[in-house]
Amino acid sequence: MKLICGNSNTDLAQSIAGYLKTPLAECLVRRFADEEVWVKIGENVRGDDVFVIQSTSFPANDNLMELLVLIDALKRASAKRITAVIPYFGYARQDRKPAPRTPISAKLVANLITSAGADRVLTMDLHADQIQGFFDIPTDNLIAVPAMVRDIEKNYDTGNTIVVSPDVGGVVRARQLAKRIKSPLAIVDKRRDKPGQSEVMNVIGDVSGKSCILVDDIIDSGGTLCNAATALLKNGAKDVSAFITHGVLSGKAVERINGSDLKELVITDTISATDAVKASDRIRVITVSDMFGKAIVRTANSESVSVLFE
Ligand code: R5P
């Protein structure tokens, strides 16, 4: 088995390597003067079972291209099997045609990864479960909920909590968490008038006097979460925290979180933390490296990964 990574999230790749006690394979991932991606695998991979760790996070297109070029280099170097380990799968939000003459870019990206030569995909909390079917190769979609549960049980009093989905689309995910920590469930009915803007309309469920835990797959601009937190407090919640798998946190999102009604935002390390995230006393990062480590070992040994969903 060999582990290899691009530049998108070297911290997570190192943590996975540490968990597996397997060093990352030598690899150069550089740019030509015109920004073309150039890769050189620094050791023999012929006949190896190779796991390429690369999130397609910001800068999404560069990181995607690095992943594709790495897979191509491994294929041409005769790796026996290539698993694309994509902790955060960017482009996942473009999973359907919301209007005429728009692309389904999540499917295009899945095709690119498959055509480059990946044999399998290992990812986490795809924006929509059905994206798994966009890949014509075996795809395991881990969930971050077990890591969130561990953290909540350690740091929160679950006696007075209620799990809240910040929109109707996230109810299944929120229910997974609520069931595990034995909390009731509420929903914020969000209406988004324009892309990039969100508007909270209504809270479904009784949150008064409760400590709310919002759960979602992605925080990008922070609008959805901050507006949901304000709506919950207006509806009598005691306090509001949030657990989100992928901290995309574009633009001024961290500033927005720092000035929001949220008591705490907990994200995982599927996306590399920026300096602003590290400096924020409102944001905490938990690791999912052990989950990826276990999934990699189980894949390499052809064992079931379903234990990781418990
Ligand atoms: C939407 O369906 C997603 O689950 C997230 O709620 C959304 O991507 C968050 O975006 P933002 O932080 O920009 O409101």
Coordinates of C-alpha atoms and ligand atoms in Angstrom, one line a residue:
M1 CA 0.0 0.0 0.0
K2 CA 1.2 3.5 -0.8
L3 CA -0.1 6.9 0.3
I4 CA 0.5 10.0 -1.8
C5 CA -0.9 13.5 -1.7
G6 CA -1.2 16.8 -3.7
N7 CA -1.0 20.2 -2.2
S8 CA -4.6 20.7 -1.1
N9 CA -4.5 19.3 2.4
T10 CA -1.0 18.1 3.4
D11 CA -1.9 18.4 7.2
L12 CA -4.7 15.8 6.8
A13 CA -2.6 13.6 4.6
Q14 CA 0.2 13.7 7.2
S15 CA -2.3 12.8 10.0
I16 CA -3.7 9.9 7.9
A17 CA -0.1 8.7 7.3
G18 CA 0.7 9.0 11.0
Y19 CA -2.4 7.0 11.9
L20 CA -1.4 4.3 9.4
K21 CA 2.3 4.5 10.4
T22 CA 3.0 4.6 6.6
P23 CA 5.0 7.5 5.3
L24 CA 3.7 9.5 2.4
A25 CA 5.3 8.5 -0.9
E26 CA 7.8 10.9 -2.4
C27 CA 6.2 13.1 -4.9
L28 CA 6.7 16.5 -6.5
V29 CA 3.7 18.6 -7.5
R30 CA 4.7 21.8 -9.0
R31 CA 3.7 24.5 -11.6
F32 CA 5.2 25.6 -14.8
A33 CA 5.6 29.3 -15.2
D34 CA 2.2 29.5 -16.9
E35 CA 0.6 27.6 -13.9
E36 CA 0.4 24.2 -15.7
V37 CA 0.5 21.4 -13.1
W38 CA 3.5 19.2 -13.3
V39 CA 4.0 16.0 -11.2
K40 CA 6.8 13.5 -10.6
I41 CA 6.3 10.5 -8.4
G42 CA 9.6 10.0 -6.7
E43 CA 9.5 6.3 -6.1
N44 CA 8.5 3.0 -7.7
V45 CA 4.7 2.3 -7.5
R46 CA 4.6 -0.6 -10.0
G47 CA 2.0 -3.1 -8.7
D48 CA 1.1 -1.0 -5.6
D49 CA -2.3 -0.3 -4.1
V50 CA -2.1 3.5 -4.1
F51 CA -4.3 6.0 -2.2
V52 CA -4.1 9.6 -3.5
I53 CA -5.3 12.1 -0.9
Q54 CA -6.5 15.4 -2.3
S55 CA -9.5 17.5 -1.5
T56 CA -10.8 19.6 -4.4
S57 CA -11.2 22.6 -2.2
F58 CA -10.0 26.2 -2.8
P59 CA -8.4 26.8 -5.3
A60 CA -10.8 24.1 -6.6
N61 CA -9.7 24.0 -10.2
D62 CA -6.0 23.8 -9.4
N63 CA -6.6 21.1 -6.8
L64 CA -8.8 19.1 -9.1
M65 CA -6.1 19.3 -11.8
E66 CA -3.4 18.1 -9.4
L67 CA -5.6 15.1 -8.5
L68 CA -6.1 14.3 -12.2
V69 CA -2.5 14.6 -13.1
L70 CA -1.4 12.6 -10.1
I71 CA -3.8 9.8 -11.0
D72 CA -2.5 9.8 -14.6
A73 CA 1.1 9.7 -13.4
L74 CA 0.3 6.7 -11.2
K75 CA -1.5 4.9 -13.9
R76 CA 1.3 5.3 -16.3
A77 CA 3.7 4.1 -13.6
S78 CA 1.8 0.8 -13.5
A79 CA 0.2 1.2 -10.0
K80 CA -2.0 -1.9 -9.5
R81 CA -5.0 0.0 -8.1
I82 CA -5.6 3.8 -7.6
T83 CA -8.0 5.1 -5.0
A84 CA -8.8 8.8 -5.1
V85 CA -9.3 9.8 -1.5
I86 CA -11.2 13.1 -1.8
P87 CA -12.1 14.2 1.8
Y88 CA -14.0 17.2 0.4
F89 CA -15.4 16.7 -3.1
G90 CA -15.7 20.2 -4.6
Y91 CA -18.3 20.8 -7.4
A92 CA -20.7 18.6 -5.5
R93 CA -23.2 21.4 -5.2
Q94 CA -23.7 21.4 -9.0
D95 CA -25.4 18.1 -8.9
R96 CA -28.5 18.9 -11.0
K97 CA -29.8 21.4 -13.5
P98 CA -31.4 24.2 -11.5
A99 CA -32.3 26.1 -14.7
P100 CA -32.2 25.4 -18.4
R101 CA -28.8 25.4 -20.1
T102 CA -26.8 24.9 -16.9
P103 CA -24.3 22.0 -16.5
I104 CA -24.3 19.1 -14.0
S105 CA -20.6 19.8 -13.1
A106 CA -20.5 17.2 -10.3
K107 CA -21.1 14.5 -13.0
L108 CA -18.5 16.0 -15.3
V109 CA -15.9 16.0 -12.5
A110 CA -16.8 12.4 -11.6
N111 CA -16.2 11.5 -15.2
L112 CA -12.9 13.3 -15.3
I113 CA -11.6 11.4 -12.2
T114 CA -12.7 8.1 -13.6
S115 CA -11.2 8.8 -17.1
A116 CA -7.9 9.8 -15.5
G117 CA -7.7 6.3 -14.2
A118 CA -9.0 6.1 -10.7
D119 CA -10.3 2.6 -9.7
R120 CA -12.1 3.7 -6.6
V121 CA -13.2 6.8 -4.7
L122 CA -13.2 7.4 -1.0
T123 CA -14.9 10.6 0.2
M124 CA -17.0 12.1 3.0
D125 CA -20.4 13.7 3.3
L126 CA -21.1 14.2 -0.4
H127 CA -23.5 17.2 -0.7
A128 CA -26.1 14.8 -2.0
D129 CA -25.9 11.0 -1.5
Q130 CA -26.9 10.3 -5.1
I131 CA -23.6 11.8 -6.3
Q132 CA -22.1 8.4 -5.4
G133 CA -23.9 7.1 -8.4
F134 CA -22.2 9.7 -10.7
F135 CA -19.1 7.6 -10.4
D136 CA -19.0 4.4 -12.5
I137 CA -16.4 3.0 -10.1
P138 CA -16.9 1.8 -6.5
T139 CA -17.3 4.9 -4.2
D140 CA -17.4 4.9 -0.4
N141 CA -19.1 8.0 1.1
L142 CA -18.0 8.2 4.8
I143 CA -20.0 10.3 7.2
A144 CA -18.5 12.7 9.8
V145 CA -21.3 12.1 12.3
P146 CA -19.5 9.5 14.4
A147 CA -16.6 12.0 14.9
M148 CA -19.1 14.8 15.8
V149 CA -20.9 12.5 18.3
R150 CA -17.6 11.7 20.0
D151 CA -16.9 15.5 20.3
I152 CA -20.4 16.3 21.5
E153 CA -20.4 13.6 24.1
K154 CA -17.1 14.9 25.4
N155 CA -17.8 18.7 25.4
Y156 CA -21.6 19.2 25.5
D157 CA -24.3 18.5 28.0
T158 CA -26.7 16.4 25.8
G159 CA -29.5 16.6 28.4
N160 CA -30.9 19.9 27.1
T161 CA -29.8 19.8 23.4
I162 CA -31.9 19.8 20.2
V163 CA -30.3 19.1 16.9
V164 CA -31.3 21.5 14.1
S165 CA -31.1 21.2 10.4
P166 CA -30.5 24.7 8.9
D167 CA -32.6 23.8 5.8
V168 CA -35.1 21.2 4.7
G169 CA -32.5 19.5 2.5
G170 CA -30.3 18.6 5.5
V171 CA -32.9 16.8 7.6
V172 CA -31.6 13.3 6.9
R173 CA -28.1 14.3 8.1
A174 CA -29.5 16.1 11.2
R175 CA -31.6 13.1 12.0
Q176 CA -28.5 10.8 11.9
L177 CA -26.9 13.0 14.6
A178 CA -30.1 13.5 16.7
K179 CA -30.7 9.8 16.8
R180 CA -27.1 9.1 18.0
I181 CA -27.1 11.7 20.8
K182 CA -30.8 10.9 21.6
S183 CA -31.9 14.5 21.1
P184 CA -35.0 15.9 19.4
L185 CA -34.9 17.5 16.0
A186 CA -35.9 20.9 14.7
I187 CA -35.7 22.4 11.2
V188 CA -35.1 25.9 9.9
D189 CA -37.2 26.5 6.8
K190 CA -34.8 28.6 4.7
R191 CA -35.7 30.4 1.5
R192 CA -32.8 31.5 -0.8
D193 CA -33.9 34.3 -3.2
K194 CA -30.5 34.8 -4.9
P195 CA -27.4 32.6 -5.1
G196 CA -25.1 33.6 -2.2
Q197 CA -27.9 35.1 -0.1
S198 CA -30.0 33.2 2.4
E199 CA -33.1 34.2 4.3
V200 CA -34.5 32.4 7.3
M201 CA -38.2 32.1 7.3
N202 CA -39.4 29.8 10.0
V203 CA -38.4 27.4 12.8
I204 CA -40.2 24.1 12.8
G205 CA -40.0 22.5 16.3
D206 CA -39.8 23.9 19.9
V207 CA -36.3 25.2 20.6
S208 CA -37.2 27.5 23.5
G209 CA -34.7 27.1 26.4
K210 CA -32.7 24.5 24.5
S211 CA -29.1 24.4 23.5
C212 CA -29.3 24.1 19.7
I213 CA -26.7 22.1 17.6
L214 CA -27.0 23.0 13.9
V215 CA -25.6 20.4 11.6
D216 CA -24.8 20.7 7.9
D217 CA -22.4 19.3 5.2
I218 CA -20.9 22.7 4.1
I219 CA -20.4 26.1 5.4
D220 CA -19.3 28.5 2.6
S221 CA -20.3 32.2 3.0
G222 CA -21.7 31.4 6.5
G223 CA -25.0 33.0 5.6
T224 CA -27.1 29.9 6.1
L225 CA -25.7 29.2 9.5
C226 CA -25.5 32.7 10.9
N227 CA -29.1 33.4 9.8
A228 CA -30.3 30.1 11.3
A229 CA -28.5 30.9 14.6
T230 CA -30.3 34.3 14.8
A231 CA -33.7 32.8 14.0
L232 CA -33.2 30.1 16.7
L233 CA -32.3 32.7 19.4
K234 CA -35.3 34.8 18.3
N235 CA -37.4 31.6 18.9
G236 CA -36.1 31.4 22.5
A237 CA -33.1 29.0 22.1
K238 CA -30.7 29.2 25.0
D239 CA -27.6 29.1 22.8
V240 CA -26.6 27.8 19.3
S241 CA -23.5 25.9 18.2
A242 CA -22.9 24.2 14.9
F243 CA -21.1 21.1 13.6
I244 CA -20.3 21.2 9.9
T245 CA -18.3 18.7 7.9
H246 CA -16.6 20.9 5.3
G247 CA -15.4 24.3 6.3
V248 CA -15.3 25.9 2.8
L249 CA -15.4 29.4 4.5
S250 CA -14.9 31.6 1.5
G251 CA -14.4 35.4 1.4
K252 CA -15.3 37.0 4.7
A253 CA -17.0 33.9 6.2
V254 CA -14.7 33.7 9.2
E255 CA -15.3 37.4 10.0
R256 CA -19.0 36.7 9.8
I257 CA -18.8 33.8 12.2
N258 CA -16.7 35.7 14.6
G259 CA -19.4 38.4 14.7
S260 CA -22.3 36.1 14.7
D261 CA -24.8 34.7 17.3
L262 CA -23.0 31.3 17.2
K263 CA -21.4 30.2 20.4
E264 CA -19.1 27.8 18.6
L265 CA -18.6 26.4 15.1
V266 CA -16.9 23.0 14.9
I267 CA -15.7 21.9 11.5
T268 CA -13.6 18.9 10.4
D269 CA -10.2 18.9 8.7
T270 CA -11.4 17.7 5.3
I271 CA -10.4 21.1 4.1
S272 CA -7.1 22.7 5.3
A273 CA -7.7 25.4 7.9
T274 CA -6.7 28.9 6.8
D275 CA -4.8 31.3 9.1
A276 CA -8.1 33.1 9.8
V277 CA -9.7 29.8 10.9
K278 CA -6.7 29.0 13.1
A279 CA -6.9 32.5 14.7
S280 CA -10.6 32.4 15.4
D281 CA -11.6 31.7 19.0
R282 CA -15.1 30.8 17.7
I283 CA -14.0 28.0 15.4
R284 CA -12.7 24.6 16.5
V285 CA -11.4 21.9 14.1
I286 CA -11.8 18.2 14.8
T287 CA -10.0 15.5 12.8
V288 CA -11.5 12.8 10.7
S289 CA -8.0 11.4 9.8
D290 CA -8.7 8.3 11.9
M291 CA -11.8 7.5 9.9
F292 CA -10.0 7.9 6.6
G293 CA -7.1 5.8 8.0
K294 CA -9.5 3.0 9.0
A295 CA -11.3 3.2 5.7
I296 CA -8.0 3.0 3.7
V297 CA -6.8 0.0 5.7
R298 CA -10.1 -1.8 5.3
T299 CA -10.1 -1.0 1.5
A300 CA -6.6 -2.3 1.2
N301 CA -7.6 -5.5 3.0
S302 CA -10.9 -5.8 1.1
E303 CA -12.8 -5.6 4.3
S304 CA -16.2 -3.9 4.9
V305 CA -16.1 -0.2 5.8
S306 CA -19.7 -0.2 7.1
V307 CA -18.4 -0.3 10.7
L308 CA -17.3 3.4 10.1
F309 CA -21.0 4.4 9.8
E310 CA -21.8 3.2 13.4
Ligands
R5P1 C1 -26.8 23.9 1.0 O1 -27.6 23.1 0.6 C2 -25.6 23.4 1.9 O2 -26.0 22.2 2.6 C3 -25.2 24.5 2.8 O3 -26.2 24.8 3.7 C4 -24.7 25.7 2.0 O4 -23.8 25.3 1.0 C5 -24.1 26.7 2.9 O5 -23.7 27.8 2.2 P1 -23.5 29.2 2.8 O6 -22.6 29.0 4.0 O7 -22.9 30.1 1.8 O8 -24.8 29.8 3.2

